[in-house]
Amino acid sequence: MAKVKSFFFCSECGYQSSSWLGKCPECGKWNTFSEEVVQAVKPASSSSKLHSPLSASTPKPISQVVAAETQRIPTGCAEFDRVLGGGIVPGSLILLGGEPGIGKSTLLLQTALNIPDRRILYVSGEESEQQIKMRADRLMGERKAESEECYVVSETVTQRIVEHIEQVRPDILVVDSIQTISSETIDSSAGSISQIRECTAEFQRLAKERSLPILLVGHITKDGNLAGPKVMEHIVDCVLQFEGDRNYGYRMLRSLKNRFGSTAEIGIFEMQGDGLREVSNPSEFLLSQRDENLSGCAVAATLEGARPMFIEVQSLVSSAVYGTPQRNANGFDFRRLSMLLAVLEKRCGFKLGAKDVFLNIAGGIRVSDPAIDLAVACSVLSSNVDMPISPRYCFAAEMGLSGEVRPVSRVEQRITEADRIGFEKIFVSKYNMRGINKKRFGLQIVEVAVIEEVFRALFA
Ligand code: TYD
Ligand code: MG
């Protein structure tokens, strides 16, 4: 009988130890070790192929390495392609993470059904073939899922997935999800750290050996990390995250790591009754149709990646009923809001300390662009004095601690887009306008240096 061995693994970084440790010597996290029974099973003949070295390569000068012209595979979905950096790179291993129910399976099945001229093998460890078919029919609606090039199979063992690949010879492999897959070479249950690590490594070898792109679905834990050790993120070429507020239909696809493209790009989708729809013009849902005379609203001209987005910021400032004022921010960093409020208090003389402040970014979207600062400050000011800001004004500037209005990146692109959409005025930092020809634009560019000036321009 094979000897039963157990090891302890760090759930953060996958560090392996033969005894339990309180603190991981690798990543320094406390209390992350858990025990797993690992029994090395003799590799079967089919799996031993998996363990062969990639190829016998010898070191050579970089000048002699021939750069292969990588032909990316377009997914047939512009938003997905954008996040990937222009399509799927052959031989790449892509991890798609996201909370349960956010739409990972839907996104990948929809891609599998619509990708032009490629054979796809969709392996699911979570759903039966009938369930996949039902979902596919739902996604295709009238047209029904009749694609001859989309193969589906319900399977949970890597060695058998390899057999299916030999048989089907797909151009792309989808595995939903890595937590349900196990390898016969180790004897621990699917979803355990050692299994996830081994399976990811096996898929990595498979992808590189056969130049077969593989899309893996990964679950996310409560605290927003990809379940399973961080090692997985080190192994794969791309880490994509699918996110969104459940209460809204909008979903965002971000790239957290991409060896073949930028990580700044995002893709936006809307979840509908028959699958995900691409949203190519995000401003359409981010700008709510509002009345001219509502106070507390301001529009920010932001950039996510290379794409301009106009986002509406709404605030409500009211007198605090209790001693400690309440602060709440939806879609915006809470500490940043506190900082902006402190600046407004100091510079504009408002007694915000005695007020409740609620902030909301329309559409349930989360932005990381600092250029949203000025719109946040102005929406708070507008609600505080109860005077509306015209919906035809927008803002693009960061704010400093002393109330100065600071320049932001690629302001020209923001102004061009604001002009195109039909805004009348855009407020930017005056330090942003050097060398920019203002006459080029139809809209009025208001250059400001400090927050007091903005306040006077809007409400005086
Ligand atoms: P799913 O792709 O199963 O999520 P995940 O794989 O990330 O766990 O998506 C499930 C949710 O999406 C579910 O709540 C139903 C909804 N949905 C739609 O609204 N429209 C659709 O066409 C489909 C297929 C799902
Ligand atoms: Mg799923």
Short mmCIF file of C-alpha atoms in Angstrom, two decimals, residues 100-410:
data_model
loop_
_atom_site.label_atom_id
_atom_site.label_comp_id
_atom_site.label_asym_id
_atom_site.label_seq_id
_atom_site.Cartn_x
_atom_site.Cartn_y
_atom_site.Cartn_z
CA PRO A 100 -20.37 33.06 -7.97
CA GLY A 101 -23.29 34.00 -10.20
CA ILE A 102 -21.63 37.01 -11.77
CA GLY A 103 -21.68 35.43 -15.23
CA LYS A 104 -18.33 33.71 -15.84
CA SER A 105 -19.85 30.56 -17.32
CA THR A 106 -22.22 32.67 -19.40
CA LEU A 107 -19.41 34.79 -20.80
CA LEU A 108 -17.28 31.81 -21.78
CA LEU A 109 -20.11 29.72 -23.20
CA GLN A 110 -21.35 32.69 -25.18
CA THR A 111 -17.83 33.22 -26.52
CA ALA A 112 -17.56 29.51 -27.34
CA LEU A 113 -20.79 29.65 -29.31
CA ASN A 114 -20.01 32.81 -31.22
CA ILE A 115 -16.31 32.58 -31.96
CA PRO A 116 -15.81 32.53 -35.72
CA ASP A 117 -14.18 29.55 -37.48
CA ARG A 118 -12.63 27.91 -34.42
CA ARG A 119 -13.27 24.64 -32.70
CA ILE A 120 -13.86 24.95 -28.99
CA LEU A 121 -13.95 22.31 -26.31
CA TYR A 122 -15.96 23.47 -23.31
CA VAL A 123 -15.23 21.28 -20.29
CA SER A 124 -17.49 21.76 -17.30
CA GLY A 125 -16.96 20.21 -13.91
CA GLU A 126 -19.97 22.03 -12.54
CA GLU A 127 -22.77 21.38 -14.98
CA SER A 128 -23.99 18.39 -16.94
CA GLU A 129 -24.05 18.44 -20.74
CA GLN A 130 -27.84 18.88 -20.67
CA GLN A 131 -27.53 21.90 -18.41
CA ILE A 132 -24.93 23.44 -20.70
CA LYS A 133 -27.20 22.84 -23.66
CA MET A 134 -30.09 24.53 -21.87
CA ARG A 135 -27.95 27.56 -21.15
CA ALA A 136 -26.66 27.60 -24.72
CA ASP A 137 -30.21 27.54 -26.10
CA ARG A 138 -31.09 30.40 -23.81
CA LEU A 139 -28.10 32.39 -25.01
CA MET A 140 -28.74 31.82 -28.69
CA GLY A 141 -32.49 32.49 -28.44
CA GLU A 142 -34.25 32.05 -31.77
CA ARG A 143 -31.15 30.74 -33.49
CA LYS A 144 -30.77 27.77 -31.10
CA ALA A 145 -27.33 26.45 -30.24
CA GLU A 146 -26.54 24.46 -33.37
CA SER A 147 -22.84 25.18 -33.72
CA GLU A 148 -20.95 22.15 -35.00
CA GLU A 149 -17.64 23.51 -33.77
CA CYS A 150 -18.56 23.91 -30.11
CA TYR A 151 -17.97 20.66 -28.21
CA VAL A 152 -19.14 20.27 -24.64
CA VAL A 153 -18.27 17.65 -22.08
CA SER A 154 -18.81 17.23 -18.37
CA GLU A 155 -15.48 16.10 -16.93
CA THR A 156 -13.40 16.57 -13.79
CA VAL A 157 -10.12 14.72 -14.30
CA THR A 158 -7.21 16.35 -16.13
CA GLN A 159 -5.94 13.10 -17.63
CA ARG A 160 -9.30 12.49 -19.26
CA ILE A 161 -9.50 16.07 -20.46
CA VAL A 162 -6.25 15.37 -22.31
CA GLU A 163 -7.91 12.36 -23.96
CA HIS A 164 -10.84 14.52 -25.03
CA ILE A 165 -8.40 17.03 -26.51
CA GLU A 166 -6.69 14.27 -28.51
CA GLN A 167 -10.05 13.23 -29.84
CA VAL A 168 -11.65 16.61 -30.57
CA ARG A 169 -8.48 18.56 -31.43
CA PRO A 170 -9.92 21.94 -30.40
CA ASP A 171 -8.39 25.35 -31.15
CA ILE A 172 -9.41 26.63 -27.72
CA LEU A 173 -10.09 24.85 -24.45
CA VAL A 174 -12.41 26.22 -21.77
CA VAL A 175 -12.37 24.68 -18.28
CA ASP A 176 -15.14 25.62 -15.86
CA SER A 177 -13.89 25.68 -13.10
CA ILE A 178 -10.37 24.89 -11.84
CA GLN A 179 -11.76 24.20 -8.35
CA THR A 180 -13.75 21.21 -9.63
CA ILE A 181 -10.90 19.60 -11.57
CA SER A 182 -8.46 17.10 -10.12
CA SER A 183 -5.41 15.26 -11.30
CA GLU A 184 -4.87 11.53 -10.84
CA THR A 185 -1.23 12.11 -9.98
CA ILE A 186 -2.07 13.37 -6.51
CA ASP A 187 -4.57 11.99 -4.13
CA SER A 188 -6.34 14.89 -2.53
CA SER A 189 -9.78 16.22 -3.18
CA ALA A 190 -10.67 18.65 -5.96
CA GLY A 191 -10.45 22.26 -4.87
CA SER A 192 -7.63 21.66 -2.37
CA ILE A 193 -4.53 23.77 -2.68
CA SER A 194 -2.29 20.96 -3.89
CA GLN A 195 -4.84 19.94 -6.55
CA ILE A 196 -5.34 23.48 -7.81
CA ARG A 197 -1.61 23.95 -7.99
CA GLU A 198 -1.00 20.68 -9.81
CA CYS A 199 -3.89 21.09 -12.25
CA THR A 200 -2.93 24.66 -13.12
CA ALA A 201 0.63 23.51 -13.77
CA GLU A 202 -0.63 20.66 -15.96
CA PHE A 203 -2.81 23.03 -17.97
CA GLN A 204 0.14 25.36 -18.33
CA ARG A 205 2.27 22.56 -19.82
CA LEU A 206 -0.60 21.49 -22.04
CA ALA A 207 -1.08 25.02 -23.34
CA LYS A 208 2.58 25.53 -24.11
CA GLU A 209 3.20 22.09 -25.61
CA ARG A 210 0.28 22.18 -27.96
CA SER A 211 0.05 25.91 -28.47
CA LEU A 212 -3.51 25.52 -27.27
CA PRO A 213 -5.04 28.54 -25.53
CA ILE A 214 -6.82 27.56 -22.33
CA LEU A 215 -9.39 29.62 -20.45
CA LEU A 216 -9.81 28.60 -16.82
CA VAL A 217 -12.62 29.75 -14.58
CA GLY A 218 -11.64 30.40 -10.97
CA HIS A 219 -13.85 31.16 -8.02
CA ILE A 220 -13.34 34.08 -5.73
CA THR A 221 -13.35 33.96 -1.96
CA LYS A 222 -15.37 36.22 0.31
CA ASP A 223 -12.53 38.70 0.67
CA GLY A 224 -12.23 39.12 -3.09
CA ASN A 225 -9.14 36.99 -3.69
CA LEU A 226 -9.04 34.21 -6.19
CA ALA A 227 -9.71 31.07 -4.23
CA GLY A 228 -6.70 28.84 -4.03
CA PRO A 229 -3.15 29.90 -3.61
CA LYS A 230 -1.59 32.90 -5.23
CA VAL A 231 0.68 30.48 -7.11
CA MET A 232 -2.07 30.10 -9.65
CA GLU A 233 -1.77 33.76 -10.54
CA HIS A 234 1.97 33.37 -10.99
CA ILE A 235 1.59 30.43 -13.35
CA VAL A 236 -1.05 31.79 -15.71
CA ASP A 237 -0.40 34.38 -18.44
CA CYS A 238 -3.49 36.49 -17.85
CA VAL A 239 -5.73 37.05 -14.89
CA LEU A 240 -9.09 38.53 -15.77
CA GLN A 241 -11.69 39.51 -13.26
CA PHE A 242 -15.39 39.69 -13.92
CA GLU A 243 -17.18 41.99 -11.54
CA GLY A 244 -20.24 44.07 -11.04
CA ASP A 245 -22.93 45.00 -8.61
CA ARG A 246 -25.61 42.32 -8.48
CA ASN A 247 -28.30 44.96 -8.19
CA TYR A 248 -27.39 46.39 -11.56
CA GLY A 249 -27.14 44.50 -14.80
CA TYR A 250 -23.74 45.89 -15.66
CA ARG A 251 -20.63 43.75 -15.56
CA MET A 252 -17.04 44.79 -15.97
CA LEU A 253 -14.22 42.64 -17.20
CA ARG A 254 -10.83 43.84 -15.96
CA SER A 255 -7.41 42.46 -16.52
CA LEU A 256 -5.28 42.23 -13.39
CA LYS A 257 -2.32 40.65 -15.12
CA ASN A 258 -1.62 40.31 -18.81
CA ARG A 259 1.64 39.13 -20.28
CA PHE A 260 0.47 40.09 -23.76
CA GLY A 261 -1.32 43.37 -23.28
CA SER A 262 -2.22 46.29 -21.10
CA THR A 263 -3.91 45.85 -17.74
CA ALA A 264 -5.61 49.21 -17.95
CA GLU A 265 -8.37 48.16 -20.33
CA ILE A 266 -11.84 47.22 -19.20
CA GLY A 267 -14.72 45.61 -21.02
CA ILE A 268 -18.30 46.43 -20.16
CA PHE A 269 -21.28 44.13 -20.56
CA GLU A 270 -24.90 44.14 -19.62
CA MET A 271 -26.50 40.94 -18.36
CA GLN A 272 -29.79 40.41 -20.11
CA GLY A 273 -32.36 37.63 -20.24
CA ASP A 274 -30.56 36.07 -23.17
CA GLY A 275 -26.95 36.51 -22.16
CA LEU A 276 -24.40 39.29 -22.05
CA ARG A 277 -24.65 42.27 -24.35
CA GLU A 278 -21.57 44.32 -25.14
CA VAL A 279 -21.77 47.94 -24.06
CA SER A 280 -19.61 49.86 -26.46
CA ASN A 281 -20.70 53.30 -25.32
CA PRO A 282 -20.66 53.18 -21.50
CA SER A 283 -21.67 56.81 -21.09
CA GLU A 284 -25.15 55.82 -22.27
CA PHE A 285 -25.94 54.19 -18.94
CA LEU A 286 -23.61 56.11 -16.69
CA LEU A 287 -25.30 59.42 -17.37
CA SER A 288 -28.76 59.27 -15.89
CA GLN A 289 -31.43 61.26 -17.64
CA ARG A 290 -32.00 63.93 -15.09
CA ASP A 291 -33.80 67.14 -14.55
CA GLU A 292 -31.90 70.40 -14.87
CA ASN A 293 -32.54 71.45 -11.32
CA LEU A 294 -31.48 68.63 -9.07
CA SER A 295 -28.68 69.48 -6.68
CA GLY A 296 -25.92 67.10 -5.74
CA CYS A 297 -25.06 65.75 -9.19
CA ALA A 298 -21.82 66.26 -11.12
CA VAL A 299 -20.38 64.49 -14.13
CA ALA A 300 -16.77 63.28 -14.17
CA ALA A 301 -14.84 62.81 -17.39
CA THR A 302 -12.82 59.70 -16.56
CA LEU A 303 -10.60 57.38 -18.52
CA GLU A 304 -10.47 53.67 -17.91
CA GLY A 305 -7.60 52.36 -19.95
CA ALA A 306 -7.79 54.16 -23.25
CA ARG A 307 -11.52 54.62 -23.08
CA PRO A 308 -13.22 57.81 -21.94
CA MET A 309 -16.26 57.37 -19.74
CA PHE A 310 -18.61 59.96 -18.36
CA ILE A 311 -19.77 59.05 -14.93
CA GLU A 312 -22.34 60.74 -12.80
CA VAL A 313 -21.52 61.35 -9.16
CA GLN A 314 -24.38 61.97 -6.77
CA SER A 315 -24.17 63.23 -3.21
CA LEU A 316 -26.53 63.99 -0.45
CA VAL A 317 -25.42 66.31 2.33
CA SER A 318 -27.78 66.75 5.25
CA SER A 319 -27.56 67.82 8.87
CA ALA A 320 -26.42 65.03 11.13
CA VAL A 321 -29.20 63.82 13.38
CA TYR A 322 -26.85 62.09 15.76
CA GLY A 323 -23.66 63.39 17.26
CA THR A 324 -21.35 61.51 14.90
CA PRO A 325 -22.03 62.34 11.27
CA GLN A 326 -22.48 59.46 8.89
CA ARG A 327 -20.37 59.02 5.79
CA ASN A 328 -21.12 56.54 3.07
CA ALA A 329 -19.51 56.05 -0.31
CA ASN A 330 -20.73 53.71 -3.02
CA GLY A 331 -18.21 53.03 -5.77
CA PHE A 332 -15.67 55.49 -4.39
CA ASP A 333 -12.85 55.05 -1.90
CA PHE A 334 -14.18 55.94 1.52
CA ARG A 335 -10.89 57.33 2.82
CA ARG A 336 -10.52 59.47 -0.29
CA LEU A 337 -13.99 60.90 0.38
CA SER A 338 -13.02 61.75 3.96
CA MET A 339 -9.93 63.48 2.66
CA LEU A 340 -11.89 65.51 0.10
CA LEU A 341 -14.41 66.52 2.76
CA ALA A 342 -11.59 67.69 5.03
CA VAL A 343 -10.19 69.77 2.17
CA LEU A 344 -13.59 71.33 1.47
CA GLU A 345 -14.05 72.11 5.13
CA LYS A 346 -10.67 73.82 5.36
CA ARG A 347 -10.70 75.63 2.00
CA CYS A 348 -14.32 76.47 1.36
CA GLY A 349 -15.32 76.99 4.96
CA PHE A 350 -18.19 74.55 5.04
CA LYS A 351 -19.13 72.91 8.25
CA LEU A 352 -19.23 69.48 6.72
CA GLY A 353 -18.11 68.03 10.03
CA ALA A 354 -21.66 68.42 11.30
CA LYS A 355 -23.26 66.89 8.19
CA ASP A 356 -24.07 63.43 6.97
CA VAL A 357 -22.56 62.82 3.54
CA PHE A 358 -23.69 60.06 1.19
CA LEU A 359 -21.97 59.54 -2.12
CA ASN A 360 -22.99 57.34 -4.98
CA ILE A 361 -21.44 56.62 -8.36
CA ALA A 362 -24.19 55.96 -10.89
CA GLY A 363 -24.47 52.54 -12.49
CA GLY A 364 -22.76 50.72 -9.63
CA ILE A 365 -19.45 51.19 -11.34
CA ARG A 366 -16.10 51.38 -9.55
CA VAL A 367 -13.48 53.70 -10.98
CA SER A 368 -9.86 54.07 -10.10
CA ASP A 369 -9.16 57.21 -12.12
CA PRO A 370 -8.17 60.08 -9.77
CA ALA A 371 -9.71 62.58 -12.22
CA ILE A 372 -13.07 61.88 -10.60
CA ASP A 373 -12.04 63.91 -7.49
CA LEU A 374 -13.25 67.28 -8.73
CA ALA A 375 -16.67 65.93 -9.68
CA VAL A 376 -16.99 64.35 -6.23
CA ALA A 377 -16.08 67.62 -4.52
CA CYS A 378 -18.47 69.62 -6.71
CA SER A 379 -21.38 67.25 -6.16
CA VAL A 380 -20.87 67.54 -2.40
CA LEU A 381 -20.73 71.32 -2.64
CA SER A 382 -23.81 71.39 -4.85
CA SER A 383 -25.83 69.33 -2.41
CA ASN A 384 -24.57 71.38 0.51
CA VAL A 385 -25.71 74.72 -0.93
CA ASP A 386 -28.69 73.04 -2.61
CA MET A 387 -27.92 74.55 -5.99
CA PRO A 388 -27.82 72.37 -9.10
CA ILE A 389 -24.91 72.08 -11.50
CA SER A 390 -25.93 72.05 -15.15
CA PRO A 391 -25.95 68.53 -16.59
CA ARG A 392 -24.01 69.96 -19.51
CA TYR A 393 -20.92 70.59 -17.36
CA CYS A 394 -18.28 68.00 -16.65
CA PHE A 395 -15.13 67.82 -14.53
CA ALA A 396 -11.71 66.25 -14.95
CA ALA A 397 -9.15 66.97 -12.25
CA GLU A 398 -7.53 65.52 -9.19
CA MET A 399 -7.57 67.39 -5.90
CA GLY A 400 -4.63 68.01 -3.62
CA LEU A 401 -4.59 68.35 0.14
CA SER A 402 -4.41 72.13 0.07
CA GLY A 403 -7.39 72.47 -2.24
CA GLU A 404 -5.37 72.81 -5.41
CA VAL A 405 -6.86 71.45 -8.61
CA ARG A 406 -4.28 69.16 -10.13
CA PRO A 407 -3.64 68.03 -13.68
CA VAL A 408 -4.65 64.59 -14.91
CA SER A 409 -3.35 62.31 -17.64
CA ARG A 410 -4.44 62.64 -21.28
#
